[in-house]
Amino acid sequence: MATWANLGLQDSSSPLMEQLNFFHDHTLLILTMITILVGYIMGMLMFNKFTNRYLLHGQTIEIIWTVLPAIILMFIAFPSLRLLYLMDEINTPSITLKSVGHQWYWSYEYSDFLNLEFDSYMMPTNELETNGFRLLDVDNRVVLPMNNQIRILVTATDVLHSWTVPSLGVKVDATPGRLNQLNFLINRPGLFFGQCSEICGANHSFMPIVIE
């Protein structure tokens, strides 16, 4: 879960989130290099005294500053596309969870079992235990197995919601009349917290998600 003064991404709890973390660092490094180079060139332009009244064109430098950014963009695009396809990949799931967004709570169904469904509401502050997390804990948690492929089907009954668990790298829109599918694998035990990430009305901030 996110902690105080945490400016980076949360620690990954799934192989996909691990790859997303790596991609974030990779892209940030490229952006830092570009910023330093452009900053240095702008600084040099400010302070140097060299001018050339007869310089009308520079074919070579123009080719370089057209081709080089294209190559740099390829270094970002290829890992990005690879990740995009990896996130869309549906492996043989061991268990299917159906999540339905309502104003303002989630309801879950374990499709592999008969009559296993429940609603999950945020715990009010006055009912919280001492070790509970304010605005993040729920009365009924989703319990999922570790090291298994999990398929989640997400939909909504009223307005747009978004089922999001940052440490698993999972974010999928819950759209009324539409079933969205996602696949993930949890590679360590723990409690994973998320929240609705699509503005869905007055109590949008008060419909958390907890996976155990």
mmCIF file of C-alpha atoms in Angstrom:
data_model
loop_
_atom_site.group_PDB
_atom_site.id
_atom_site.type_symbol
_atom_site.label_atom_id
_atom_site.label_comp_id
_atom_site.label_asym_id
_atom_site.label_seq_id
_atom_site.Cartn_x
_atom_site.Cartn_y
_atom_site.Cartn_z
ATOM 1 C CA MET A 1 0.000 0.000 0.000
ATOM 2 C CA ALA A 2 1.059 3.616 -0.418
ATOM 3 C CA THR A 3 2.768 5.153 2.618
ATOM 4 C CA TRP A 4 3.525 8.720 3.711
ATOM 5 C CA ALA A 5 5.832 10.759 1.441
ATOM 6 C CA ASN A 6 6.004 7.865 -1.037
ATOM 7 C CA LEU A 7 6.760 9.552 -4.361
ATOM 8 C CA GLY A 8 7.571 6.426 -6.361
ATOM 9 C CA LEU A 9 5.439 3.448 -7.379
ATOM 10 C CA GLN A 10 4.383 0.862 -4.817
ATOM 11 C CA ASP A 11 6.454 -2.320 -4.418
ATOM 12 C CA SER A 12 5.346 -4.876 -6.969
ATOM 13 C CA SER A 13 3.460 -8.000 -5.912
ATOM 14 C CA SER A 14 3.059 -9.490 -9.390
ATOM 15 C CA PRO A 15 5.403 -10.157 -12.342
ATOM 16 C CA LEU A 16 3.487 -7.600 -14.463
ATOM 17 C CA MET A 17 3.920 -4.801 -11.947
ATOM 18 C CA GLU A 18 7.616 -5.672 -11.704
ATOM 19 C CA GLN A 19 7.935 -5.202 -15.470
ATOM 20 C CA LEU A 20 5.960 -1.936 -15.268
ATOM 21 C CA ASN A 21 8.394 -0.729 -12.591
ATOM 22 C CA PHE A 22 11.363 -1.567 -14.815
ATOM 23 C CA PHE A 23 9.755 0.189 -17.780
ATOM 24 C CA HIS A 24 9.079 3.281 -15.671
ATOM 25 C CA ASP A 25 12.742 3.453 -14.595
ATOM 26 C CA HIS A 26 13.945 2.814 -18.164
ATOM 27 C CA THR A 27 11.775 5.632 -19.583
ATOM 28 C CA LEU A 28 12.703 8.006 -16.754
ATOM 29 C CA LEU A 29 16.402 7.461 -17.492
ATOM 30 C CA ILE A 30 15.874 8.338 -21.171
ATOM 31 C CA LEU A 31 13.881 11.461 -20.211
ATOM 32 C CA THR A 32 16.603 12.533 -17.754
ATOM 33 C CA MET A 33 19.276 12.180 -20.444
ATOM 34 C CA ILE A 34 17.214 14.240 -22.926
ATOM 35 C CA THR A 35 16.521 16.954 -20.321
ATOM 36 C CA ILE A 36 20.210 17.247 -19.382
ATOM 37 C CA LEU A 37 21.308 17.405 -23.055
ATOM 38 C CA VAL A 38 18.701 20.026 -24.044
ATOM 39 C CA GLY A 39 19.417 22.044 -20.887
ATOM 40 C CA TYR A 40 23.159 21.982 -21.616
ATOM 41 C CA ILE A 41 22.630 23.094 -25.247
ATOM 42 C CA MET A 42 20.296 25.939 -24.164
ATOM 43 C CA GLY A 43 22.853 27.044 -21.575
ATOM 44 C CA MET A 44 25.616 27.055 -24.204
ATOM 45 C CA LEU A 45 23.420 29.139 -26.560
ATOM 46 C CA MET A 46 22.993 31.758 -23.823
ATOM 47 C CA PHE A 47 26.668 32.152 -23.018
ATOM 48 C CA ASN A 48 28.806 31.492 -26.088
ATOM 49 C CA LYS A 49 29.987 34.330 -28.337
ATOM 50 C CA PHE A 50 30.377 32.398 -31.606
ATOM 51 C CA THR A 51 28.207 33.478 -34.542
ATOM 52 C CA ASN A 52 28.397 32.807 -38.274
ATOM 53 C CA ARG A 53 26.673 35.345 -40.517
ATOM 54 C CA TYR A 54 26.967 33.165 -43.625
ATOM 55 C CA LEU A 55 25.622 29.879 -42.232
ATOM 56 C CA LEU A 56 22.356 29.236 -44.138
ATOM 57 C CA HIS A 57 21.815 25.478 -43.690
ATOM 58 C CA GLY A 58 23.405 22.439 -42.076
ATOM 59 C CA GLN A 59 22.254 19.248 -43.782
ATOM 60 C CA THR A 60 24.318 16.928 -41.572
ATOM 61 C CA ILE A 61 23.138 18.310 -38.233
ATOM 62 C CA GLU A 62 19.524 18.359 -39.454
ATOM 63 C CA ILE A 63 19.728 14.676 -40.389
ATOM 64 C CA ILE A 64 21.228 13.911 -36.960
ATOM 65 C CA TRP A 65 18.558 15.776 -34.985
ATOM 66 C CA THR A 66 15.783 14.111 -37.000
ATOM 67 C CA VAL A 67 17.088 10.531 -36.889
ATOM 68 C CA LEU A 68 18.329 10.515 -33.274
ATOM 69 C CA PRO A 69 14.934 11.339 -31.642
ATOM 70 C CA ALA A 70 13.294 8.671 -33.836
ATOM 71 C CA ILE A 71 15.777 6.067 -32.538
ATOM 72 C CA ILE A 72 15.240 7.222 -28.937
ATOM 73 C CA LEU A 73 11.453 6.887 -29.403
ATOM 74 C CA MET A 74 11.962 3.318 -30.630
ATOM 75 C CA PHE A 75 13.812 2.527 -27.384
ATOM 76 C CA ILE A 76 10.642 3.589 -25.541
ATOM 77 C CA ALA A 77 8.062 2.172 -27.987
ATOM 78 C CA PHE A 78 9.320 -1.439 -28.247
ATOM 79 C CA PRO A 79 9.401 -2.225 -24.483
ATOM 80 C CA SER A 80 6.059 -0.413 -24.144
ATOM 81 C CA LEU A 81 4.385 -2.526 -26.854
ATOM 82 C CA ARG A 82 5.862 -5.717 -25.402
ATOM 83 C CA LEU A 83 4.334 -4.863 -22.026
ATOM 84 C CA LEU A 84 1.013 -3.923 -23.585
ATOM 85 C CA TYR A 85 0.690 -7.348 -25.210
ATOM 86 C CA LEU A 86 1.894 -9.131 -22.054
ATOM 87 C CA MET A 87 -0.839 -7.416 -20.027
ATOM 88 C CA ASP A 88 -3.481 -8.520 -22.541
ATOM 89 C CA GLU A 89 -2.327 -12.137 -22.490
ATOM 90 C CA ILE A 90 -4.858 -14.478 -20.875
ATOM 91 C CA ASN A 91 -3.241 -17.673 -19.562
ATOM 92 C CA THR A 92 -5.270 -20.647 -18.339
ATOM 93 C CA PRO A 93 -6.802 -19.236 -15.155
ATOM 94 C CA SER A 94 -7.006 -21.352 -11.975
ATOM 95 C CA ILE A 95 -9.789 -19.219 -10.557
ATOM 96 C CA THR A 96 -12.242 -16.620 -11.866
ATOM 97 C CA LEU A 97 -13.425 -13.655 -9.821
ATOM 98 C CA LYS A 98 -16.254 -11.411 -10.967
ATOM 99 C CA SER A 99 -16.292 -7.891 -9.596
ATOM 100 C CA VAL A 100 -19.354 -5.652 -9.952
ATOM 101 C CA GLY A 101 -19.161 -1.927 -9.168
ATOM 102 C CA HIS A 102 -22.112 -0.209 -7.506
ATOM 103 C CA GLN A 103 -22.620 3.264 -6.072
ATOM 104 C CA TRP A 104 -20.620 3.013 -3.762
ATOM 105 C CA TYR A 105 -19.414 -0.503 -2.986
ATOM 106 C CA TRP A 106 -18.121 -3.589 -4.795
ATOM 107 C CA SER A 107 -19.789 -6.972 -4.972
ATOM 108 C CA TYR A 108 -17.856 -10.132 -5.815
ATOM 109 C CA GLU A 109 -18.750 -13.538 -7.209
ATOM 110 C CA TYR A 110 -16.490 -16.595 -7.352
ATOM 111 C CA SER A 111 -17.735 -18.046 -10.639
ATOM 112 C CA ASP A 112 -16.138 -21.486 -10.058
ATOM 113 C CA PHE A 113 -18.304 -22.119 -6.978
ATOM 114 C CA LEU A 114 -22.068 -22.227 -6.543
ATOM 115 C CA ASN A 115 -23.675 -19.342 -4.632
ATOM 116 C CA LEU A 116 -20.440 -17.764 -3.445
ATOM 117 C CA GLU A 117 -21.017 -14.037 -3.664
ATOM 118 C CA PHE A 118 -20.813 -11.111 -1.247
ATOM 119 C CA ASP A 119 -20.779 -7.316 -1.018
ATOM 120 C CA SER A 120 -17.724 -5.408 0.131
ATOM 121 C CA TYR A 121 -18.295 -2.070 1.909
ATOM 122 C CA MET A 122 -15.765 0.323 3.407
ATOM 123 C CA MET A 123 -15.433 0.023 7.189
ATOM 124 C CA PRO A 124 -16.706 3.217 8.872
ATOM 125 C CA THR A 125 -14.029 4.916 11.020
ATOM 126 C CA ASN A 126 -15.962 4.346 14.259
ATOM 127 C CA GLU A 127 -16.098 0.560 13.626
ATOM 128 C CA LEU A 128 -12.417 0.193 12.722
ATOM 129 C CA GLU A 129 -10.125 -1.952 14.847
ATOM 130 C CA THR A 130 -6.918 -0.418 16.189
ATOM 131 C CA ASN A 131 -4.788 -1.946 13.427
ATOM 132 C CA GLY A 132 -7.256 -1.118 10.614
ATOM 133 C CA PHE A 133 -6.537 1.342 7.817
ATOM 134 C CA ARG A 134 -8.895 4.315 7.692
ATOM 135 C CA LEU A 135 -10.769 4.667 4.342
ATOM 136 C CA LEU A 136 -9.011 1.524 3.027
ATOM 137 C CA ASP A 137 -10.345 -1.430 5.035
ATOM 138 C CA VAL A 138 -13.509 -3.300 4.058
ATOM 139 C CA ASP A 139 -15.927 -5.582 5.902
ATOM 140 C CA ASN A 140 -15.499 -8.488 3.428
ATOM 141 C CA ARG A 141 -12.104 -8.931 1.792
ATOM 142 C CA VAL A 142 -11.442 -10.758 -1.463
ATOM 143 C CA VAL A 143 -9.377 -13.882 -0.726
ATOM 144 C CA LEU A 144 -7.232 -15.120 -3.625
ATOM 145 C CA PRO A 145 -4.543 -17.812 -3.943
ATOM 146 C CA MET A 146 -0.861 -17.001 -4.446
ATOM 147 C CA ASN A 147 1.182 -18.173 -7.468
ATOM 148 C CA ASN A 148 -1.942 -18.954 -9.499
ATOM 149 C CA GLN A 149 -3.269 -17.354 -12.643
ATOM 150 C CA ILE A 150 -6.352 -15.355 -11.670
ATOM 151 C CA ARG A 151 -8.905 -14.046 -14.136
ATOM 152 C CA ILE A 152 -11.053 -11.121 -13.103
ATOM 153 C CA LEU A 153 -14.245 -10.092 -14.902
ATOM 154 C CA VAL A 154 -15.270 -6.522 -14.157
ATOM 155 C CA THR A 155 -18.561 -4.751 -14.803
ATOM 156 C CA ALA A 156 -20.853 -2.185 -13.156
ATOM 157 C CA THR A 157 -24.580 -1.748 -12.567
ATOM 158 C CA ASP A 158 -24.994 2.029 -12.560
ATOM 159 C CA VAL A 159 -22.123 4.333 -13.600
ATOM 160 C CA LEU A 160 -18.481 3.939 -14.643
ATOM 161 C CA HIS A 161 -16.145 2.602 -11.951
ATOM 162 C CA SER A 162 -12.555 1.381 -12.149
ATOM 163 C CA TRP A 163 -11.213 -1.656 -10.278
ATOM 164 C CA THR A 164 -7.615 -0.789 -9.381
ATOM 165 C CA VAL A 165 -4.913 -2.442 -7.258
ATOM 166 C CA PRO A 166 -1.626 -0.550 -7.849
ATOM 167 C CA SER A 167 0.790 -3.098 -6.324
ATOM 168 C CA LEU A 168 -0.526 -5.778 -8.719
ATOM 169 C CA GLY A 169 -0.387 -3.471 -11.734
ATOM 170 C CA VAL A 170 -4.128 -3.992 -12.253
ATOM 171 C CA LYS A 171 -6.553 -1.318 -13.438
ATOM 172 C CA VAL A 172 -9.691 -2.108 -15.408
ATOM 173 C CA ASP A 173 -12.796 -0.030 -16.100
ATOM 174 C CA ALA A 174 -16.146 -1.260 -14.834
ATOM 175 C CA THR A 175 -18.660 -0.269 -17.498
ATOM 176 C CA PRO A 176 -22.426 -0.934 -17.233
ATOM 177 C CA GLY A 177 -23.538 -3.478 -19.851
ATOM 178 C CA ARG A 178 -19.976 -4.535 -20.645
ATOM 179 C CA LEU A 179 -17.713 -7.251 -19.233
ATOM 180 C CA ASN A 180 -13.979 -6.452 -19.093
ATOM 181 C CA GLN A 181 -11.465 -9.214 -18.500
ATOM 182 C CA LEU A 182 -8.021 -9.113 -16.917
ATOM 183 C CA ASN A 183 -5.425 -11.647 -15.852
ATOM 184 C CA PHE A 184 -2.876 -11.429 -13.022
ATOM 185 C CA LEU A 185 -0.708 -13.512 -10.704
ATOM 186 C CA ILE A 186 0.086 -12.654 -7.080
ATOM 187 C CA ASN A 187 3.640 -13.739 -6.249
ATOM 188 C CA ARG A 188 3.777 -12.959 -2.526
ATOM 189 C CA PRO A 189 1.372 -13.134 0.408
ATOM 190 C CA GLY A 190 -0.096 -10.031 2.035
ATOM 191 C CA LEU A 191 -2.890 -7.477 1.993
ATOM 192 C CA PHE A 192 -3.206 -5.481 -1.204
ATOM 193 C CA PHE A 193 -5.219 -2.273 -1.182
ATOM 194 C CA GLY A 194 -6.838 -0.425 -4.040
ATOM 195 C CA GLN A 195 -9.576 2.111 -4.686
ATOM 196 C CA CYS A 196 -12.069 2.985 -7.398
ATOM 197 C CA SER A 197 -10.162 5.102 -9.935
ATOM 198 C CA GLU A 198 -13.018 6.513 -11.990
ATOM 199 C CA ILE A 199 -15.026 9.406 -10.574
ATOM 200 C CA CYS A 200 -18.404 7.825 -9.898
ATOM 201 C CA GLY A 201 -20.338 10.232 -7.725
ATOM 202 C CA ALA A 202 -20.491 11.604 -4.183
ATOM 203 C CA ASN A 203 -18.853 8.660 -2.383
ATOM 204 C CA HIS A 204 -16.303 7.820 -5.061
ATOM 205 C CA SER A 205 -13.468 8.020 -2.482
ATOM 206 C CA PHE A 206 -15.184 5.541 -0.178
ATOM 207 C CA MET A 207 -15.267 2.262 -2.102
ATOM 208 C CA PRO A 208 -11.896 0.593 -1.440
ATOM 209 C CA ILE A 209 -10.703 -2.838 -2.588
ATOM 210 C CA VAL A 210 -8.797 -5.242 -0.335
ATOM 211 C CA ILE A 211 -7.225 -8.489 -1.561
ATOM 212 C CA GLU A 212 -5.950 -10.982 0.999
#
